[in-house]
Amino acid sequence: RSAAQEVEAEFGLPVLAVAGLEQLLQRPFVAVPAESVAEVFHLYSEGGARLLQPHEVPIVRASRGEVVEDAIVTVKAPGQPVRHLRVNATPMVGLRGERQGAWAVMTDVTSLVAAARGELNRSLAETVNHNLRTPLTTMLGHAELLIDQQDDFPPQATRSLQALWRAGQRLNDVVTWISEWIDLAYTSGGEGKGADLAEYLDRDVHP
């Protein structure tokens, strides 16, 4: 499903829309200043992590002379399902090269994004479990066996073993948080939350 939009370049005001655009943007179409387009129509960066800045909105970029190809925009209207749009936009230029506006074609790619995220989720989960959790579990298991016998070790070896155990436990916490982050960021229940891994880990380290 696609929709087209025209913008008056001089003022950055949307002035024309086809019927499908209102459905894609999940609200009645109205003329707004360029600096308010993202806020009014709830346009976010790919994945929905943050509201687009005015200069990042594809139709605004095109109205200022840029050709925009296959930009992904996330629409997060309150009370509505999250949608992902692929946007191609191009300037409208007069016979003398003067800017006269812009056209944008928006295609709903929500189902494609969901499928891609599902595959990514499975791939990340497999990587975490196979390449991180499995060897980490083995390491902690052997460390626990040694801890049971630490009374027989020299003091320096005991301190090293305890440091190894603490580091392993810390790493185990990080692997658990990464698994939780994958669920939050890529499963259907976390769709559009735009979780940032660094922020998520920092939240758990510094609650």
mmCIF file of N, CA and C in Angstrom, residues 52-182:
data_model
loop_
_atom_site.group_PDB
_atom_site.id
_atom_site.type_symbol
_atom_site.label_atom_id
_atom_site.label_comp_id
_atom_site.label_asym_id
_atom_site.label_seq_id
_atom_site.Cartn_x
_atom_site.Cartn_y
_atom_site.Cartn_z
ATOM 1 N N LEU A 52 11.842 12.106 14.952
ATOM 2 C CA LEU A 52 12.698 12.679 13.924
ATOM 3 C C LEU A 52 12.868 14.179 14.128
ATOM 4 N N GLN A 53 14.064 14.673 13.869
ATOM 5 C CA GLN A 53 14.295 16.108 13.817
ATOM 6 C C GLN A 53 13.713 16.642 12.506
ATOM 7 N N PRO A 54 13.321 17.912 12.461
ATOM 8 C CA PRO A 54 12.708 18.447 11.232
ATOM 9 C C PRO A 54 13.536 18.192 9.981
ATOM 10 N N HIS A 55 14.852 18.342 10.075
ATOM 11 C CA HIS A 55 15.692 18.172 8.897
ATOM 12 C C HIS A 55 15.840 16.713 8.484
ATOM 13 N N GLU A 56 15.336 15.772 9.311
ATOM 14 C CA GLU A 56 15.435 14.353 8.998
ATOM 15 C C GLU A 56 14.185 13.805 8.320
ATOM 16 N N VAL A 57 13.091 14.534 8.353
ATOM 17 C CA VAL A 57 11.832 14.064 7.757
ATOM 18 C C VAL A 57 12.005 13.986 6.243
ATOM 19 N N PRO A 58 11.753 12.830 5.639
ATOM 20 C CA PRO A 58 12.033 12.673 4.200
ATOM 21 C C PRO A 58 11.377 13.715 3.305
ATOM 22 N N ILE A 59 10.114 14.041 3.536
ATOM 23 C CA ILE A 59 9.440 14.994 2.655
ATOM 24 C C ILE A 59 10.021 16.397 2.810
ATOM 25 N N VAL A 60 10.478 16.727 4.023
ATOM 26 C CA VAL A 60 11.113 18.021 4.252
ATOM 27 C C VAL A 60 12.479 18.046 3.568
ATOM 28 N N ARG A 61 13.211 16.957 3.682
ATOM 29 C CA ARG A 61 14.506 16.865 3.000
ATOM 30 C C ARG A 61 14.344 17.056 1.494
ATOM 31 N N ALA A 62 13.316 16.426 0.922
ATOM 32 C CA ALA A 62 13.081 16.542 -0.517
ATOM 33 C C ALA A 62 12.674 17.954 -0.894
ATOM 34 N N SER A 63 11.885 18.595 -0.040
ATOM 35 C CA SER A 63 11.450 19.955 -0.341
ATOM 36 C C SER A 63 12.619 20.937 -0.359
ATOM 37 N N ARG A 64 13.738 20.526 0.250
ATOM 38 C CA ARG A 64 14.933 21.367 0.284
ATOM 39 C C ARG A 64 15.969 20.942 -0.757
ATOM 40 N N GLY A 65 15.552 20.049 -1.666
ATOM 41 C CA GLY A 65 16.400 19.713 -2.800
ATOM 42 C C GLY A 65 17.051 18.350 -2.779
ATOM 43 N N GLU A 66 16.822 17.559 -1.751
ATOM 44 C CA GLU A 66 17.478 16.257 -1.640
ATOM 45 C C GLU A 66 16.595 15.152 -2.205
ATOM 46 N N VAL A 67 17.201 14.177 -2.865
ATOM 47 C CA VAL A 67 16.494 12.972 -3.302
ATOM 48 C C VAL A 67 16.647 11.929 -2.202
ATOM 49 N N VAL A 68 15.538 11.449 -1.677
ATOM 50 C CA VAL A 68 15.542 10.492 -0.567
ATOM 51 C C VAL A 68 15.118 9.128 -1.099
ATOM 52 N N GLU A 69 15.933 8.110 -0.854
ATOM 53 C CA GLU A 69 15.640 6.775 -1.361
ATOM 54 C C GLU A 69 15.542 5.766 -0.220
ATOM 55 N N ASP A 70 14.412 5.082 -0.152
ATOM 56 C CA ASP A 70 14.197 3.943 0.743
ATOM 57 C C ASP A 70 14.490 4.265 2.208
ATOM 58 N N ALA A 71 14.097 5.437 2.644
ATOM 59 C CA ALA A 71 14.210 5.769 4.064
ATOM 60 C C ALA A 71 13.106 5.046 4.836
ATOM 61 N N ILE A 72 13.440 4.509 6.002
ATOM 62 C CA ILE A 72 12.443 3.838 6.831
ATOM 63 C C ILE A 72 12.049 4.776 7.969
ATOM 64 N N VAL A 73 10.760 5.034 8.070
ATOM 65 C CA VAL A 73 10.216 5.902 9.116
ATOM 66 C C VAL A 73 9.211 5.100 9.927
ATOM 67 N N THR A 74 9.278 5.229 11.238
ATOM 68 C CA THR A 74 8.340 4.538 12.117
ATOM 69 C C THR A 74 7.282 5.526 12.593
ATOM 70 N N VAL A 75 6.005 5.136 12.470
ATOM 71 C CA VAL A 75 4.883 5.966 12.899
ATOM 72 C C VAL A 75 4.348 5.394 14.208
ATOM 73 N N LYS A 76 4.410 6.218 15.267
ATOM 74 C CA LYS A 76 3.968 5.776 16.595
ATOM 75 C C LYS A 76 2.866 6.701 17.098
ATOM 76 N N ALA A 77 1.687 6.571 16.501
ATOM 77 C CA ALA A 77 0.558 7.388 16.911
ATOM 78 C C ALA A 77 -0.046 6.824 18.198
ATOM 79 N N PRO A 78 -0.377 7.669 19.171
ATOM 80 C CA PRO A 78 -0.939 7.182 20.438
ATOM 81 C C PRO A 78 -2.194 6.348 20.203
ATOM 82 N N GLY A 79 -2.245 5.199 20.855
ATOM 83 C CA GLY A 79 -3.423 4.353 20.761
ATOM 84 C C GLY A 79 -3.545 3.565 19.479
ATOM 85 N N GLN A 80 -2.516 3.631 18.616
ATOM 86 C CA GLN A 80 -2.549 2.935 17.327
ATOM 87 C C GLN A 80 -1.363 1.972 17.226
ATOM 88 N N PRO A 81 -1.514 0.920 16.422
ATOM 89 C CA PRO A 81 -0.375 0.016 16.232
ATOM 90 C C PRO A 81 0.798 0.753 15.589
ATOM 91 N N VAL A 82 1.999 0.350 15.955
ATOM 92 C CA VAL A 82 3.199 0.921 15.346
ATOM 93 C C VAL A 82 3.256 0.495 13.885
ATOM 94 N N ARG A 83 3.606 1.441 13.011
ATOM 95 C CA ARG A 83 3.759 1.139 11.590
ATOM 96 C C ARG A 83 5.120 1.598 11.109
ATOM 97 N N HIS A 84 5.625 0.896 10.096
ATOM 98 C CA HIS A 84 6.901 1.252 9.489
ATOM 99 C C HIS A 84 6.659 1.560 8.018
ATOM 100 N N LEU A 85 7.148 2.716 7.580
ATOM 101 C CA LEU A 85 6.943 3.172 6.206
ATOM 102 C C LEU A 85 8.279 3.290 5.487
ATOM 103 N N ARG A 86 8.316 2.815 4.254
ATOM 104 C CA ARG A 86 9.471 3.078 3.384
ATOM 105 C C ARG A 86 9.129 4.289 2.544
ATOM 106 N N VAL A 87 9.988 5.293 2.598
ATOM 107 C CA VAL A 87 9.689 6.576 1.960
ATOM 108 C C VAL A 87 10.721 6.879 0.877
ATOM 109 N N ASN A 88 10.224 7.200 -0.305
ATOM 110 C CA ASN A 88 11.055 7.729 -1.381
ATOM 111 C C ASN A 88 10.518 9.109 -1.716
ATOM 112 N N ALA A 89 11.388 10.086 -1.731
ATOM 113 C CA ALA A 89 10.944 11.458 -1.948
ATOM 114 C C ALA A 89 11.888 12.162 -2.921
ATOM 115 N N THR A 90 11.328 13.076 -3.692
ATOM 116 C CA THR A 90 12.136 13.800 -4.676
ATOM 117 C C THR A 90 11.636 15.229 -4.807
ATOM 118 N N PRO A 91 12.531 16.164 -5.069
ATOM 119 C CA PRO A 91 12.104 17.557 -5.247
ATOM 120 C C PRO A 91 11.299 17.729 -6.533
ATOM 121 N N MET A 92 10.428 18.722 -6.534
ATOM 122 C CA MET A 92 9.747 19.154 -7.748
ATOM 123 C C MET A 92 10.451 20.418 -8.233
ATOM 124 N N VAL A 93 10.963 20.372 -9.445
ATOM 125 C CA VAL A 93 11.770 21.473 -9.970
ATOM 126 C C VAL A 93 11.099 22.040 -11.214
ATOM 127 N N GLY A 94 11.054 23.375 -11.301
ATOM 128 C CA GLY A 94 10.454 24.044 -12.454
ATOM 129 C C GLY A 94 11.371 24.030 -13.666
ATOM 130 N N LEU A 95 10.891 24.579 -14.771
ATOM 131 C CA LEU A 95 11.665 24.574 -16.015
ATOM 132 C C LEU A 95 12.972 25.349 -15.887
ATOM 133 N N ARG A 96 13.008 26.308 -14.990
ATOM 134 C CA ARG A 96 14.210 27.110 -14.801
ATOM 135 C C ARG A 96 15.059 26.601 -13.616
ATOM 136 N N GLY A 97 14.716 25.426 -13.127
ATOM 137 C CA GLY A 97 15.480 24.845 -12.036
ATOM 138 C C GLY A 97 15.063 25.292 -10.654
ATOM 139 N N GLU A 98 14.003 26.104 -10.554
ATOM 140 C CA GLU A 98 13.572 26.577 -9.252
ATOM 141 C C GLU A 98 12.780 25.485 -8.529
ATOM 142 N N ARG A 99 12.936 25.427 -7.203
ATOM 143 C CA ARG A 99 12.201 24.432 -6.423
ATOM 144 C C ARG A 99 10.735 24.808 -6.333
ATOM 145 N N GLN A 100 9.873 23.848 -6.571
ATOM 146 C CA GLN A 100 8.437 24.103 -6.534
ATOM 147 C C GLN A 100 7.707 23.200 -5.550
ATOM 148 N N GLY A 101 8.427 22.404 -4.817
ATOM 149 C CA GLY A 101 7.786 21.505 -3.861
ATOM 150 C C GLY A 101 8.480 20.164 -3.856
ATOM 151 N N ALA A 102 7.757 19.154 -3.441
ATOM 152 C CA ALA A 102 8.340 17.819 -3.380
ATOM 153 C C ALA A 102 7.243 16.773 -3.419
ATOM 154 N N TRP A 103 7.624 15.585 -3.898
ATOM 155 C CA TRP A 103 6.734 14.434 -3.901
ATOM 156 C C TRP A 103 7.348 13.350 -3.029
ATOM 157 N N ALA A 104 6.490 12.634 -2.335
ATOM 158 C CA ALA A 104 6.959 11.484 -1.559
ATOM 159 C C ALA A 104 6.016 10.312 -1.787
ATOM 160 N N VAL A 105 6.577 9.142 -1.959
ATOM 161 C CA VAL A 105 5.799 7.905 -2.043
ATOM 162 C C VAL A 105 6.106 7.091 -0.797
ATOM 163 N N MET A 106 5.051 6.751 -0.056
ATOM 164 C CA MET A 106 5.205 6.016 1.196
ATOM 165 C C MET A 106 4.565 4.641 1.059
ATOM 166 N N THR A 107 5.325 3.614 1.418
ATOM 167 C CA THR A 107 4.845 2.239 1.335
ATOM 168 C C THR A 107 4.864 1.617 2.722
ATOM 169 N N ASP A 108 3.753 1.009 3.109
ATOM 170 C CA ASP A 108 3.674 0.353 4.409
ATOM 171 C C ASP A 108 4.465 -0.951 4.362
ATOM 172 N N VAL A 109 5.576 -1.018 5.107
ATOM 173 C CA VAL A 109 6.421 -2.210 5.134
ATOM 174 C C VAL A 109 6.447 -2.823 6.533
ATOM 175 N N THR A 110 5.384 -2.591 7.304
ATOM 176 C CA THR A 110 5.329 -3.086 8.681
ATOM 177 C C THR A 110 5.523 -4.592 8.750
ATOM 178 N N SER A 111 4.838 -5.322 7.888
ATOM 179 C CA SER A 111 4.944 -6.782 7.932
ATOM 180 C C SER A 111 6.356 -7.242 7.575
ATOM 181 N N LEU A 112 6.997 -6.549 6.626
ATOM 182 C CA LEU A 112 8.365 -6.919 6.242
ATOM 183 C C LEU A 112 9.338 -6.649 7.382
ATOM 184 N N VAL A 113 9.167 -5.515 8.054
ATOM 185 C CA VAL A 113 10.043 -5.178 9.181
ATOM 186 C C VAL A 113 9.859 -6.181 10.314
ATOM 187 N N ALA A 114 8.596 -6.552 10.574
ATOM 188 C CA ALA A 114 8.320 -7.520 11.639
ATOM 189 C C ALA A 114 8.974 -8.861 11.341
ATOM 190 N N ALA A 115 8.899 -9.292 10.077
ATOM 191 C CA ALA A 115 9.517 -10.562 9.697
ATOM 192 C C ALA A 115 11.030 -10.502 9.851
ATOM 193 N N ALA A 116 11.627 -9.382 9.432
ATOM 194 C CA ALA A 116 13.072 -9.232 9.541
ATOM 195 C C ALA A 116 13.508 -9.207 10.999
ATOM 196 N N ARG A 117 12.722 -8.546 11.841
ATOM 197 C CA ARG A 117 13.073 -8.479 13.254
ATOM 198 C C ARG A 117 12.937 -9.843 13.916
ATOM 199 N N GLY A 118 11.930 -10.615 13.488
ATOM 200 C CA GLY A 118 11.782 -11.953 14.034
ATOM 201 C C GLY A 118 12.988 -12.819 13.722
ATOM 202 N N GLU A 119 13.478 -12.716 12.491
ATOM 203 C CA GLU A 119 14.667 -13.478 12.100
ATOM 204 C C GLU A 119 15.890 -12.999 12.866
ATOM 205 N N LEU A 120 16.004 -11.678 13.042
ATOM 206 C CA LEU A 120 17.131 -11.129 13.789
ATOM 207 C C LEU A 120 17.074 -11.578 15.240
ATOM 208 N N ASN A 121 15.875 -11.593 15.797
ATOM 209 C CA ASN A 121 15.713 -12.032 17.175
ATOM 210 C C ASN A 121 16.200 -13.463 17.347
ATOM 211 N N ARG A 122 15.803 -14.337 16.417
ATOM 212 C CA ARG A 122 16.232 -15.735 16.507
ATOM 213 C C ARG A 122 17.751 -15.849 16.374
ATOM 214 N N SER A 123 18.313 -15.079 15.441
ATOM 215 C CA SER A 123 19.755 -15.139 15.227
ATOM 216 C C SER A 123 20.525 -14.642 16.450
ATOM 217 N N LEU A 124 20.067 -13.534 17.028
ATOM 218 C CA LEU A 124 20.732 -12.995 18.213
ATOM 219 C C LEU A 124 20.616 -13.955 19.387
ATOM 220 N N ALA A 125 19.428 -14.534 19.561
ATOM 221 C CA ALA A 125 19.223 -15.464 20.673
ATOM 222 C C ALA A 125 20.141 -16.676 20.537
ATOM 223 N N GLU A 126 20.259 -17.199 19.318
ATOM 224 C CA GLU A 126 21.128 -18.344 19.097
ATOM 225 C C GLU A 126 22.593 -17.988 19.368
ATOM 226 N N THR A 127 22.988 -16.788 18.943
ATOM 227 C CA THR A 127 24.362 -16.356 19.171
ATOM 228 C C THR A 127 24.660 -16.220 20.652
ATOM 229 N N VAL A 128 23.742 -15.580 21.383
ATOM 230 C CA VAL A 128 23.949 -15.395 22.825
ATOM 231 C C VAL A 128 24.029 -16.736 23.530
ATOM 232 N N ASN A 129 23.117 -17.645 23.192
ATOM 233 C CA ASN A 129 23.079 -18.932 23.889
ATOM 234 C C ASN A 129 24.272 -19.816 23.539
ATOM 235 N N HIS A 130 24.632 -19.842 22.262
ATOM 236 C CA HIS A 130 25.690 -20.766 21.839
ATOM 237 C C HIS A 130 27.087 -20.217 22.112
ATOM 238 N N ASN A 131 27.303 -18.952 21.769
ATOM 239 C CA ASN A 131 28.652 -18.389 21.844
ATOM 240 C C ASN A 131 28.971 -17.725 23.176
ATOM 241 N N LEU A 132 27.961 -17.446 23.979
ATOM 242 C CA LEU A 132 28.204 -16.790 25.264
ATOM 243 C C LEU A 132 27.758 -17.645 26.446
ATOM 244 N N ARG A 133 26.474 -17.975 26.461
ATOM 245 C CA ARG A 133 25.944 -18.638 27.651
ATOM 246 C C ARG A 133 26.550 -20.034 27.871
ATOM 247 N N THR A 134 26.695 -20.821 26.802
ATOM 248 C CA THR A 134 27.199 -22.188 26.964
ATOM 249 C C THR A 134 28.618 -22.227 27.525
ATOM 250 N N PRO A 135 29.594 -21.515 26.920
ATOM 251 C CA PRO A 135 30.943 -21.544 27.511
ATOM 252 C C PRO A 135 31.001 -20.888 28.883
ATOM 253 N N LEU A 136 30.154 -19.870 29.100
ATOM 254 C CA LEU A 136 30.146 -19.210 30.407
ATOM 255 C C LEU A 136 29.654 -20.178 31.484
ATOM 256 N N THR A 137 28.620 -20.948 31.170
ATOM 257 C CA THR A 137 28.111 -21.930 32.124
ATOM 258 C C THR A 137 29.175 -22.969 32.452
ATOM 259 N N THR A 138 29.926 -23.398 31.442
ATOM 260 C CA THR A 138 31.007 -24.358 31.663
ATOM 261 C C THR A 138 32.074 -23.765 32.574
ATOM 262 N N MET A 139 32.448 -22.529 32.317
ATOM 263 C CA MET A 139 33.472 -21.872 33.123
ATOM 264 C C MET A 139 33.031 -21.745 34.576
ATOM 265 N N LEU A 140 31.789 -21.322 34.797
ATOM 266 C CA LEU A 140 31.299 -21.147 36.156
ATOM 267 C C LEU A 140 31.169 -22.496 36.873
ATOM 268 N N GLY A 141 30.803 -23.507 36.119
ATOM 269 C CA GLY A 141 30.692 -24.826 36.728
ATOM 270 C C GLY A 141 32.023 -25.329 37.248
ATOM 271 N N HIS A 142 33.070 -25.186 36.451
ATOM 272 C CA HIS A 142 34.395 -25.609 36.888
ATOM 273 C C HIS A 142 34.912 -24.725 38.022
ATOM 274 N N ALA A 143 34.599 -23.426 37.956
ATOM 275 C CA ALA A 143 35.032 -22.526 39.032
ATOM 276 C C ALA A 143 34.359 -22.909 40.346
ATOM 277 N N GLU A 144 33.108 -23.322 40.280
ATOM 278 C CA GLU A 144 32.399 -23.714 41.500
ATOM 279 C C GLU A 144 33.024 -24.969 42.118
ATOM 280 N N LEU A 145 33.430 -25.903 41.249
ATOM 281 C CA LEU A 145 34.106 -27.102 41.756
ATOM 282 C C LEU A 145 35.405 -26.734 42.477
ATOM 283 N N LEU A 146 36.140 -25.780 41.926
ATOM 284 C CA LEU A 146 37.387 -25.356 42.557
ATOM 285 C C LEU A 146 37.136 -24.625 43.869
ATOM 286 N N ILE A 147 36.049 -23.843 43.909
ATOM 287 C CA ILE A 147 35.718 -23.111 45.140
ATOM 288 C C ILE A 147 35.453 -24.088 46.277
ATOM 289 N N ASP A 148 34.857 -25.228 45.959
ATOM 290 C CA ASP A 148 34.602 -26.227 46.993
ATOM 291 C C ASP A 148 35.889 -26.770 47.598
ATOM 292 N N GLN A 149 37.013 -26.601 46.889
ATOM 293 C CA GLN A 149 38.291 -27.130 47.365
ATOM 294 C C GLN A 149 39.282 -26.013 47.698
ATOM 295 N N GLN A 150 38.792 -24.774 47.790
ATOM 296 C CA GLN A 150 39.704 -23.642 47.938
ATOM 297 C C GLN A 150 40.468 -23.648 49.258
ATOM 298 N N ASP A 151 39.984 -24.369 50.247
ATOM 299 C CA ASP A 151 40.714 -24.419 51.522
ATOM 300 C C ASP A 151 42.075 -25.081 51.356
ATOM 301 N N ASP A 152 42.212 -25.867 50.283
ATOM 302 C CA ASP A 152 43.489 -26.548 50.050
ATOM 303 C C ASP A 152 44.450 -25.712 49.212
ATOM 304 N N PHE A 153 44.005 -24.520 48.740
ATOM 305 C CA PHE A 153 44.826 -23.703 47.851
ATOM 306 C C PHE A 153 45.621 -22.665 48.642
ATOM 307 N N PRO A 154 46.737 -22.211 48.082
ATOM 308 C CA PRO A 154 47.464 -21.088 48.688
ATOM 309 C C PRO A 154 46.586 -19.830 48.675
ATOM 310 N N PRO A 155 46.798 -18.893 49.579
ATOM 311 C CA PRO A 155 45.968 -17.675 49.653
ATOM 312 C C PRO A 155 45.890 -16.914 48.326
ATOM 313 N N GLN A 156 47.008 -16.806 47.635
ATOM 314 C CA GLN A 156 46.983 -16.064 46.368
ATOM 315 C C GLN A 156 46.095 -16.758 45.343
ATOM 316 N N ALA A 157 46.147 -18.071 45.273
ATOM 317 C CA ALA A 157 45.302 -18.806 44.338
ATOM 318 C C ALA A 157 43.831 -18.670 44.721
ATOM 319 N N THR A 158 43.547 -18.656 46.011
ATOM 320 C CA THR A 158 42.163 -18.491 46.476
ATOM 321 C C THR A 158 41.616 -17.136 46.066
ATOM 322 N N ARG A 159 42.445 -16.078 46.226
ATOM 323 C CA ARG A 159 42.003 -14.742 45.822
ATOM 324 C C ARG A 159 41.744 -14.679 44.310
ATOM 325 N N SER A 160 42.603 -15.295 43.526
ATOM 326 C CA SER A 160 42.418 -15.308 42.079
ATOM 327 C C SER A 160 41.145 -16.057 41.700
ATOM 328 N N LEU A 161 40.885 -17.167 42.389
ATOM 329 C CA LEU A 161 39.681 -17.943 42.112
ATOM 330 C C LEU A 161 38.424 -17.145 42.451
ATOM 331 N N GLN A 162 38.453 -16.436 43.569
ATOM 332 C CA GLN A 162 37.298 -15.619 43.954
ATOM 333 C C GLN A 162 37.068 -14.478 42.964
ATOM 334 N N ALA A 163 38.166 -13.880 42.472
ATOM 335 C CA ALA A 163 38.043 -12.824 41.462
ATOM 336 C C ALA A 163 37.467 -13.389 40.175
ATOM 337 N N LEU A 164 37.911 -14.587 39.793
ATOM 338 C CA LEU A 164 37.372 -15.239 38.601
ATOM 339 C C LEU A 164 35.886 -15.508 38.752
ATOM 340 N N TRP A 165 35.470 -15.959 39.924
ATOM 341 C CA TRP A 165 34.059 -16.251 40.174
ATOM 342 C C TRP A 165 33.207 -14.988 40.095
ATOM 343 N N ARG A 166 33.691 -13.899 40.704
ATOM 344 C CA ARG A 166 32.934 -12.645 40.663
ATOM 345 C C ARG A 166 32.801 -12.129 39.226
ATOM 346 N N ALA A 167 33.898 -12.203 38.467
ATOM 347 C CA ALA A 167 33.853 -11.748 37.074
ATOM 348 C C ALA A 167 32.906 -12.607 36.256
ATOM 349 N N GLY A 168 32.914 -13.915 36.503
ATOM 350 C CA GLY A 168 32.008 -14.804 35.786
ATOM 351 C C GLY A 168 30.559 -14.512 36.104
ATOM 352 N N GLN A 169 30.270 -14.250 37.369
ATOM 353 C CA GLN A 169 28.896 -13.910 37.758
ATOM 354 C C GLN A 169 28.450 -12.600 37.109
ATOM 355 N N ARG A 170 29.377 -11.643 37.067
ATOM 356 C CA ARG A 170 29.062 -10.359 36.430
ATOM 357 C C ARG A 170 28.768 -10.552 34.945
ATOM 358 N N LEU A 171 29.601 -11.347 34.289
ATOM 359 C CA LEU A 171 29.376 -11.611 32.872
ATOM 360 C C LEU A 171 28.070 -12.361 32.657
ATOM 361 N N ASN A 172 27.745 -13.254 33.562
ATOM 362 C CA ASN A 172 26.480 -13.981 33.464
ATOM 363 C C ASN A 172 25.295 -13.027 33.554
ATOM 364 N N ASP A 173 25.406 -12.008 34.429
ATOM 365 C CA ASP A 173 24.344 -10.994 34.520
ATOM 366 C C ASP A 173 24.204 -10.240 33.207
ATOM 367 N N VAL A 174 25.336 -9.876 32.598
ATOM 368 C CA VAL A 174 25.298 -9.140 31.334
ATOM 369 C C VAL A 174 24.638 -9.978 30.244
ATOM 370 N N VAL A 175 24.976 -11.264 30.162
ATOM 371 C CA VAL A 175 24.366 -12.142 29.161
ATOM 372 C C VAL A 175 22.863 -12.229 29.386
ATOM 373 N N THR A 176 22.444 -12.301 30.635
ATOM 374 C CA THR A 176 21.011 -12.336 30.948
ATOM 375 C C THR A 176 20.336 -11.045 30.522
ATOM 376 N N TRP A 177 20.989 -9.902 30.785
ATOM 377 C CA TRP A 177 20.412 -8.614 30.380
ATOM 378 C C TRP A 177 20.321 -8.495 28.866
ATOM 379 N N ILE A 178 21.343 -9.016 28.151
ATOM 380 C CA ILE A 178 21.300 -8.978 26.690
ATOM 381 C C ILE A 178 20.122 -9.799 26.174
ATOM 382 N N SER A 179 19.886 -10.955 26.771
ATOM 383 C CA SER A 179 18.747 -11.786 26.369
ATOM 384 C C SER A 179 17.433 -11.047 26.599
ATOM 385 N N GLU A 180 17.334 -10.368 27.730
ATOM 386 C CA GLU A 180 16.123 -9.599 28.021
ATOM 387 C C GLU A 180 15.971 -8.450 27.034
ATOM 388 N N TRP A 181 17.095 -7.818 26.695
ATOM 389 C CA TRP A 181 17.046 -6.711 25.740
ATOM 390 C C TRP A 181 16.584 -7.183 24.366
ATOM 391 N N ILE A 182 17.036 -8.368 23.949
ATOM 392 C CA ILE A 182 16.591 -8.927 22.660
ATOM 393 C C ILE A 182 15.075 -9.079 22.662
#
